């Protein structure tokens, strides 16, 4: 079992839809949770960063962490064609002092007009 | 804004050539990382560095080496490029315990 599982998609939705992207993980020591957005042929850019459990909102984006279920989500409201990209989840812990993140393989999202 | 720059966006090299990929960050981050990204395999860590002149192997260091002579600069070296090293190479930097910020990537093709 991989440490971080993420459905590769593609996930295709109409403009304006609410999008839900998810990752599951197996390492209960993970404390830091991140979502990156990566456009084609570009580097990943940080979208959301949360520590431990709970929700965090930033504009149309909401990140949710459920540590009891080892499950994290990214919700995108009122999705736009410009949201079409690959979304990577990442998580890390302070165990051993390394903080090296473990990445999911990414979910490809297509928002069509 | 954090800025991580990479020396080339696209690079074409021949098998056996020595290849240098340079990365520079402007935020005084201690940590710097080199990844490669391949379809279906996701991001794989090659090497990382916690400080100047320090380096640690990641998950796939074979065929690569690194150099960090200055805090802001982290170089990835392919001693003798091979076709299986054709990939997207991504540099990242960050503070200890903080998230990573990525550069734009270098798409390397080895013929």
PDB file of C-alpha atoms in Angstrom:
ATOM      1  CA  UNK A   1       0.000   0.000   0.000  1.00  0.00           C
ATOM      2  CA  UNK A   2       1.362   3.410  -0.943  1.00  0.00           C
ATOM      3  CA  UNK A   3       1.726   5.936   1.825  1.00  0.00           C
ATOM      4  CA  UNK A   4      -0.456   8.448   0.008  1.00  0.00           C
ATOM      5  CA  UNK A   5      -3.202   7.426  -2.410  1.00  0.00           C
ATOM      6  CA  UNK A   6      -4.761   9.824  -4.881  1.00  0.00           C
ATOM      7  CA  UNK A   7      -7.080   8.974  -7.761  1.00  0.00           C
ATOM      8  CA  UNK A   8      -5.380  10.139 -10.990  1.00  0.00           C
ATOM      9  CA  UNK A   9      -8.667  10.938 -12.758  1.00  0.00           C
ATOM     10  CA  UNK A  10      -9.223  12.690 -15.054  1.00  0.00           C
ATOM     11  CA  UNK A  11     -12.136  14.337 -13.331  1.00  0.00           C
ATOM     12  CA  UNK A  12     -14.261  16.255 -15.819  1.00  0.00           C
ATOM     13  CA  UNK A  13     -16.874  18.736 -14.558  1.00  0.00           C
ATOM     14  CA  UNK A  14     -18.929  21.583 -16.044  1.00  0.00           C
ATOM     15  CA  UNK A  15     -18.106  25.174 -15.225  1.00  0.00           C
ATOM     16  CA  UNK A  16     -19.685  26.265 -11.940  1.00  0.00           C
ATOM     17  CA  UNK A  17     -19.657  22.805 -10.359  1.00  0.00           C
ATOM     18  CA  UNK A  18     -18.351  22.061  -6.891  1.00  0.00           C
ATOM     19  CA  UNK A  19     -15.270  19.884  -7.154  1.00  0.00           C
ATOM     20  CA  UNK A  20     -14.078  17.485  -4.497  1.00  0.00           C
ATOM     21  CA  UNK A  21     -10.510  16.155  -4.650  1.00  0.00           C
ATOM     22  CA  UNK A  22      -9.310  13.617  -2.115  1.00  0.00           C
ATOM     23  CA  UNK A  23      -6.300  11.793  -0.731  1.00  0.00           C
ATOM     24  CA  UNK A  24      -5.993   8.977   1.763  1.00  0.00           C
ATOM     25  CA  UNK A  25      -2.879   8.136   3.701  1.00  0.00           C
ATOM     26  CA  UNK A  26      -1.577   5.442   5.990  1.00  0.00           C
ATOM     27  CA  UNK A  27       1.018   7.209   8.174  1.00  0.00           C
ATOM     28  CA  UNK A  28      -0.705   8.505  11.315  1.00  0.00           C
ATOM     29  CA  UNK A  29       2.340  10.677  12.110  1.00  0.00           C
ATOM     30  CA  UNK A  30       1.525  13.126   9.298  1.00  0.00           C
ATOM     31  CA  UNK A  31       0.724  16.549  10.717  1.00  0.00           C
ATOM     32  CA  UNK A  32       1.211  18.977   7.830  1.00  0.00           C
ATOM     33  CA  UNK A  33      -1.055  18.802   4.812  1.00  0.00           C
ATOM     34  CA  UNK A  34      -0.680  20.649   1.539  1.00  0.00           C
ATOM     35  CA  UNK A  35      -2.395  20.990  -1.796  1.00  0.00           C
ATOM     36  CA  UNK A  36      -0.518  22.064  -4.907  1.00  0.00           C
ATOM     37  CA  UNK A  37      -1.875  23.010  -8.307  1.00  0.00           C
ATOM     38  CA  UNK A  38       0.195  22.212 -11.362  1.00  0.00           C
ATOM     39  CA  UNK A  39      -0.604  23.515 -14.815  1.00  0.00           C
ATOM     40  CA  UNK A  40       0.680  21.608 -17.815  1.00  0.00           C
ATOM     41  CA  UNK A  41       4.462  21.951 -18.278  1.00  0.00           C
ATOM     42  CA  UNK A  42       4.817  24.153 -15.180  1.00  0.00           C
ATOM     43  CA  UNK A  43       6.042  23.621 -11.628  1.00  0.00           C
ATOM     44  CA  UNK A  44       3.567  22.940  -8.797  1.00  0.00           C
ATOM     45  CA  UNK A  45       2.332  26.013  -6.937  1.00  0.00           C
ATOM     46  CA  UNK A  46       1.202  25.908  -3.324  1.00  0.00           C
ATOM     47  CA  UNK A  47      -2.535  26.304  -2.954  1.00  0.00           C
ATOM     48  CA  UNK A  48      -3.376  25.403   0.633  1.00  0.00           C
ATOM     49  CA  UNK A  49      -1.371  24.502   3.744  1.00  0.00           C
ATOM     50  CA  UNK A  50      -2.946  23.190   6.940  1.00  0.00           C
ATOM     51  CA  UNK A  51      -1.614  21.854  10.178  1.00  0.00           C
ATOM     52  CA  UNK A  52      -3.342  18.961  11.935  1.00  0.00           C
ATOM     53  CA  UNK A  53      -7.110  18.498  11.624  1.00  0.00           C
ATOM     54  CA  UNK A  54      -9.859  20.862  10.628  1.00  0.00           C
ATOM     55  CA  UNK A  55     -10.862  23.120   7.770  1.00  0.00           C
ATOM     56  CA  UNK A  56      -9.179  26.032   6.061  1.00  0.00           C
ATOM     57  CA  UNK A  57     -10.826  28.307   3.547  1.00  0.00           C
ATOM     58  CA  UNK A  58      -9.260  30.621   0.985  1.00  0.00           C
ATOM     59  CA  UNK A  59     -11.611  32.174  -1.532  1.00  0.00           C
ATOM     60  CA  UNK A  60     -13.215  29.410  -3.594  1.00  0.00           C
ATOM     61  CA  UNK A  61     -10.942  26.756  -2.060  1.00  0.00           C
ATOM     62  CA  UNK A  62     -11.501  24.798   1.156  1.00  0.00           C
ATOM     63  CA  UNK A  63      -9.075  22.248   2.544  1.00  0.00           C
ATOM     64  CA  UNK A  64     -10.329  19.680   4.989  1.00  0.00           C
ATOM     65  CA  UNK A  65      -8.321  17.242   7.102  1.00  0.00           C
ATOM     66  CA  UNK A  66      -9.815  14.268   8.936  1.00  0.00           C
ATOM     67  CA  UNK A  67      -6.958  12.646  10.822  1.00  0.00           C
ATOM     68  CA  UNK A  68      -9.178   9.992  12.404  1.00  0.00           C
ATOM     69  CA  UNK A  69     -10.042   8.682   8.926  1.00  0.00           C
ATOM     70  CA  UNK A  70      -6.629   9.563   7.417  1.00  0.00           C
ATOM     71  CA  UNK A  71      -8.398  11.473   4.682  1.00  0.00           C
ATOM     72  CA  UNK A  72      -7.910  14.937   3.258  1.00  0.00           C
ATOM     73  CA  UNK A  73     -10.005  16.849   0.768  1.00  0.00           C
ATOM     74  CA  UNK A  74      -9.839  19.961  -1.362  1.00  0.00           C
ATOM     75  CA  UNK A  75     -13.130  21.550  -2.394  1.00  0.00           C
ATOM     76  CA  UNK A  76     -13.359  24.046  -5.231  1.00  0.00           C
ATOM     77  CA  UNK A  77     -16.569  26.084  -5.421  1.00  0.00           C
ATOM     78  CA  UNK A  78     -17.841  27.680  -8.624  1.00  0.00           C
ATOM     79  CA  UNK A  79     -15.165  25.912 -10.651  1.00  0.00           C
ATOM     80  CA  UNK A  80     -13.737  27.754 -13.660  1.00  0.00           C
ATOM     81  CA  UNK A  81     -11.986  26.529 -16.832  1.00  0.00           C
ATOM     82  CA  UNK A  82      -8.830  28.162 -15.424  1.00  0.00           C
ATOM     83  CA  UNK A  83      -8.970  25.606 -12.579  1.00  0.00           C
ATOM     84  CA  UNK A  84      -8.156  22.877 -15.099  1.00  0.00           C
ATOM     85  CA  UNK A  85      -4.862  21.467 -13.845  1.00  0.00           C
ATOM     86  CA  UNK A  86      -3.364  18.584 -11.902  1.00  0.00           C
ATOM     87  CA  UNK A  87      -3.835  18.800  -8.136  1.00  0.00           C
ATOM     88  CA  UNK A  88      -1.233  17.202  -5.900  1.00  0.00           C
ATOM     89  CA  UNK A  89      -1.706  16.484  -2.234  1.00  0.00           C
ATOM     90  CA  UNK A  90       1.326  16.328   0.041  1.00  0.00           C
ATOM     91  CA  UNK A  91       1.840  15.623   3.701  1.00  0.00           C
ATOM     92  CA  UNK A  92       4.709  15.501   6.158  1.00  0.00           C
ATOM     93  CA  UNK A  93       5.592  15.004   9.794  1.00  0.00           C
ATOM     94  CA  UNK A  94       8.289  16.250  12.116  1.00  0.00           C
ATOM     95  CA  UNK A  95       9.287  12.677  12.881  1.00  0.00           C
ATOM     96  CA  UNK A  96      13.062  12.472  12.809  1.00  0.00           C
ATOM     97  CA  UNK A  97      13.201  16.215  12.165  1.00  0.00           C
ATOM     98  CA  UNK A  98      13.024  15.749   8.406  1.00  0.00           C
ATOM     99  CA  UNK A  99       9.673  17.244   7.359  1.00  0.00           C
ATOM    100  CA  UNK A 100      10.235  15.746   3.924  1.00  0.00           C
ATOM    101  CA  UNK A 101       6.799  15.686   2.286  1.00  0.00           C
ATOM    102  CA  UNK A 102       5.234  12.632   0.715  1.00  0.00           C
ATOM    103  CA  UNK A 103       3.306  13.489  -2.437  1.00  0.00           C
ATOM    104  CA  UNK A 104       0.284  11.892  -4.021  1.00  0.00           C
ATOM    105  CA  UNK A 105       0.541  11.252  -7.753  1.00  0.00           C
ATOM    106  CA  UNK A 106      -1.967  13.949  -8.576  1.00  0.00           C
ATOM    107  CA  UNK A 107      -5.537  14.186  -9.872  1.00  0.00           C
ATOM    108  CA  UNK A 108      -6.132  15.710 -13.282  1.00  0.00           C
ATOM    109  CA  UNK A 109      -9.113  18.105 -13.277  1.00  0.00           C
ATOM    110  CA  UNK A 110     -10.838  19.369 -16.409  1.00  0.00           C
ATOM    111  CA  UNK A 111     -13.449  22.099 -16.100  1.00  0.00           C
ATOM    112  CA  UNK A 112     -15.296  22.551 -19.374  1.00  0.00           C
ATOM    113  CA  UNK A 113     -17.238  25.699 -20.289  1.00  0.00           C
TER     114      UNK A 113
ATOM    115  CA  UNK B   1       6.782  36.340  -3.038  1.00  0.00           C
ATOM    116  CA  UNK B   2       9.076  33.345  -2.914  1.00  0.00           C
ATOM    117  CA  UNK B   3      11.001  32.924  -6.114  1.00  0.00           C
ATOM    118  CA  UNK B   4      12.697  29.734  -7.204  1.00  0.00           C
ATOM    119  CA  UNK B   5      14.349  29.874 -10.601  1.00  0.00           C
ATOM    120  CA  UNK B   6      15.847  27.127 -12.718  1.00  0.00           C
ATOM    121  CA  UNK B   7      18.543  27.743 -15.303  1.00  0.00           C
ATOM    122  CA  UNK B   8      16.719  26.250 -18.300  1.00  0.00           C
ATOM    123  CA  UNK B   9      13.109  25.468 -19.182  1.00  0.00           C
ATOM    124  CA  UNK B  10      14.042  23.024 -21.941  1.00  0.00           C
ATOM    125  CA  UNK B  11      17.278  21.137 -22.485  1.00  0.00           C
ATOM    126  CA  UNK B  12      18.332  18.557 -25.073  1.00  0.00           C
ATOM    127  CA  UNK B  13      21.489  16.547 -24.449  1.00  0.00           C
ATOM    128  CA  UNK B  14      23.204  13.512 -25.919  1.00  0.00           C
ATOM    129  CA  UNK B  15      23.808  10.207 -24.155  1.00  0.00           C
ATOM    130  CA  UNK B  16      27.031  10.329 -22.147  1.00  0.00           C
ATOM    131  CA  UNK B  17      27.125  14.110 -21.782  1.00  0.00           C
ATOM    132  CA  UNK B  18      27.587  15.736 -18.387  1.00  0.00           C
ATOM    133  CA  UNK B  19      24.552  17.834 -17.551  1.00  0.00           C
ATOM    134  CA  UNK B  20      24.240  20.630 -14.998  1.00  0.00           C
ATOM    135  CA  UNK B  21      20.860  21.838 -13.768  1.00  0.00           C
ATOM    136  CA  UNK B  22      20.970  24.951 -11.619  1.00  0.00           C
ATOM    137  CA  UNK B  23      18.436  26.196  -9.096  1.00  0.00           C
ATOM    138  CA  UNK B  24      18.428  29.504  -7.234  1.00  0.00           C
ATOM    139  CA  UNK B  25      16.056  30.682  -4.484  1.00  0.00           C
ATOM    140  CA  UNK B  26      15.801  34.177  -3.079  1.00  0.00           C
ATOM    141  CA  UNK B  27      14.134  33.540   0.308  1.00  0.00           C
ATOM    142  CA  UNK B  28      17.083  32.413   2.444  1.00  0.00           C
ATOM    143  CA  UNK B  29      15.590  28.919   2.822  1.00  0.00           C
ATOM    144  CA  UNK B  30      17.720  26.286   4.514  1.00  0.00           C
ATOM    145  CA  UNK B  31      16.222  23.362   2.620  1.00  0.00           C
ATOM    146  CA  UNK B  32      16.491  22.714  -1.091  1.00  0.00           C
ATOM    147  CA  UNK B  33      15.304  19.712  -3.052  1.00  0.00           C
ATOM    148  CA  UNK B  34      15.576  18.117  -6.471  1.00  0.00           C
ATOM    149  CA  UNK B  35      12.750  15.979  -7.849  1.00  0.00           C
ATOM    150  CA  UNK B  36      11.990  14.341 -11.119  1.00  0.00           C
ATOM    151  CA  UNK B  37       8.433  13.966 -12.350  1.00  0.00           C
ATOM    152  CA  UNK B  38       7.323  11.302 -14.794  1.00  0.00           C
ATOM    153  CA  UNK B  39       3.819  10.412 -16.032  1.00  0.00           C
ATOM    154  CA  UNK B  40       2.213   7.835 -13.778  1.00  0.00           C
ATOM    155  CA  UNK B  41       5.070   7.943 -11.271  1.00  0.00           C
ATOM    156  CA  UNK B  42       4.488  11.337  -9.688  1.00  0.00           C
ATOM    157  CA  UNK B  43       7.216  13.310  -7.952  1.00  0.00           C
ATOM    158  CA  UNK B  44      10.281  11.369  -6.870  1.00  0.00           C
ATOM    159  CA  UNK B  45      12.926  12.883  -4.617  1.00  0.00           C
ATOM    160  CA  UNK B  46      16.473  12.668  -5.956  1.00  0.00           C
ATOM    161  CA  UNK B  47      18.511  14.627  -3.410  1.00  0.00           C
ATOM    162  CA  UNK B  48      17.962  17.291  -0.787  1.00  0.00           C
ATOM    163  CA  UNK B  49      20.103  19.605   1.262  1.00  0.00           C
ATOM    164  CA  UNK B  50      19.608  21.111   4.722  1.00  0.00           C
ATOM    165  CA  UNK B  51      22.480  23.537   4.560  1.00  0.00           C
ATOM    166  CA  UNK B  52      25.471  24.647   2.573  1.00  0.00           C
ATOM    167  CA  UNK B  53      27.753  21.752   1.649  1.00  0.00           C
ATOM    168  CA  UNK B  54      25.273  19.260   3.127  1.00  0.00           C
ATOM    169  CA  UNK B  55      23.405  16.751   1.012  1.00  0.00           C
ATOM    170  CA  UNK B  56      21.179  13.759   1.613  1.00  0.00           C
ATOM    171  CA  UNK B  57      20.077  11.071  -0.800  1.00  0.00           C
ATOM    172  CA  UNK B  58      16.426  10.868  -1.635  1.00  0.00           C
ATOM    173  CA  UNK B  59      14.553   7.930  -3.113  1.00  0.00           C
ATOM    174  CA  UNK B  60      16.325   7.735  -6.494  1.00  0.00           C
ATOM    175  CA  UNK B  61      19.866   9.175  -6.268  1.00  0.00           C
ATOM    176  CA  UNK B  62      21.517   6.727  -8.660  1.00  0.00           C
ATOM    177  CA  UNK B  63      23.096   8.458 -11.649  1.00  0.00           C
ATOM    178  CA  UNK B  64      22.875  11.907 -10.033  1.00  0.00           C
ATOM    179  CA  UNK B  65      25.004  14.065  -7.785  1.00  0.00           C
ATOM    180  CA  UNK B  66      24.432  17.510  -6.261  1.00  0.00           C
ATOM    181  CA  UNK B  67      26.361  20.532  -5.124  1.00  0.00           C
ATOM    182  CA  UNK B  68      25.454  23.283  -2.692  1.00  0.00           C
ATOM    183  CA  UNK B  69      28.284  25.770  -2.330  1.00  0.00           C
ATOM    184  CA  UNK B  70      26.041  28.734  -1.470  1.00  0.00           C
ATOM    185  CA  UNK B  71      22.800  28.784   0.495  1.00  0.00           C
ATOM    186  CA  UNK B  72      20.727  30.119  -2.380  1.00  0.00           C
ATOM    187  CA  UNK B  73      22.028  27.732  -5.056  1.00  0.00           C
ATOM    188  CA  UNK B  74      21.551  23.990  -5.464  1.00  0.00           C
ATOM    189  CA  UNK B  75      22.858  22.183  -8.523  1.00  0.00           C
ATOM    190  CA  UNK B  76      21.922  18.783  -9.889  1.00  0.00           C
ATOM    191  CA  UNK B  77      24.540  16.986 -11.947  1.00  0.00           C
ATOM    192  CA  UNK B  78      24.051  14.094 -14.318  1.00  0.00           C
ATOM    193  CA  UNK B  79      27.574  12.724 -14.664  1.00  0.00           C
ATOM    194  CA  UNK B  80      26.829  10.727 -17.816  1.00  0.00           C
ATOM    195  CA  UNK B  81      23.339  11.330 -19.134  1.00  0.00           C
ATOM    196  CA  UNK B  82      21.280   8.348 -20.251  1.00  0.00           C
ATOM    197  CA  UNK B  83      17.983   8.152 -22.107  1.00  0.00           C
ATOM    198  CA  UNK B  84      16.147   6.960 -18.990  1.00  0.00           C
ATOM    199  CA  UNK B  85      16.968  10.301 -17.390  1.00  0.00           C
ATOM    200  CA  UNK B  86      14.678  12.070 -19.843  1.00  0.00           C
ATOM    201  CA  UNK B  87      12.207  13.723 -17.505  1.00  0.00           C
ATOM    202  CA  UNK B  88      10.848  16.923 -15.954  1.00  0.00           C
ATOM    203  CA  UNK B  89      13.219  18.075 -13.201  1.00  0.00           C
ATOM    204  CA  UNK B  90      11.810  20.240 -10.430  1.00  0.00           C
ATOM    205  CA  UNK B  91      13.710  22.161  -7.799  1.00  0.00           C
ATOM    206  CA  UNK B  92      12.061  23.251  -4.548  1.00  0.00           C
ATOM    207  CA  UNK B  93      13.073  25.186  -1.464  1.00  0.00           C
ATOM    208  CA  UNK B  94      11.578  25.725   1.990  1.00  0.00           C
ATOM    209  CA  UNK B  95      12.166  26.443   5.643  1.00  0.00           C
ATOM    210  CA  UNK B  96      12.477  23.572   8.116  1.00  0.00           C
ATOM    211  CA  UNK B  97       8.979  22.531   9.133  1.00  0.00           C
ATOM    212  CA  UNK B  98       7.390  24.661   6.415  1.00  0.00           C
ATOM    213  CA  UNK B  99       6.071  23.857   2.995  1.00  0.00           C
ATOM    214  CA  UNK B 100       8.026  23.694  -0.261  1.00  0.00           C
ATOM    215  CA  UNK B 101       8.044  26.193  -3.083  1.00  0.00           C
ATOM    216  CA  UNK B 102       8.779  24.898  -6.543  1.00  0.00           C
ATOM    217  CA  UNK B 103      10.597  26.299  -9.539  1.00  0.00           C
ATOM    218  CA  UNK B 104       9.134  26.221 -13.065  1.00  0.00           C
ATOM    219  CA  UNK B 105      10.876  22.957 -13.969  1.00  0.00           C
ATOM    220  CA  UNK B 106      13.399  21.888 -16.593  1.00  0.00           C
ATOM    221  CA  UNK B 107      12.234  19.480 -19.251  1.00  0.00           C
ATOM    222  CA  UNK B 108      15.330  17.435 -20.112  1.00  0.00           C
ATOM    223  CA  UNK B 109      15.491  15.217 -23.173  1.00  0.00           C
ATOM    224  CA  UNK B 110      18.454  12.858 -23.555  1.00  0.00           C
ATOM    225  CA  UNK B 111      18.918  11.519 -27.090  1.00  0.00           C
TER     226      UNK B 111
END
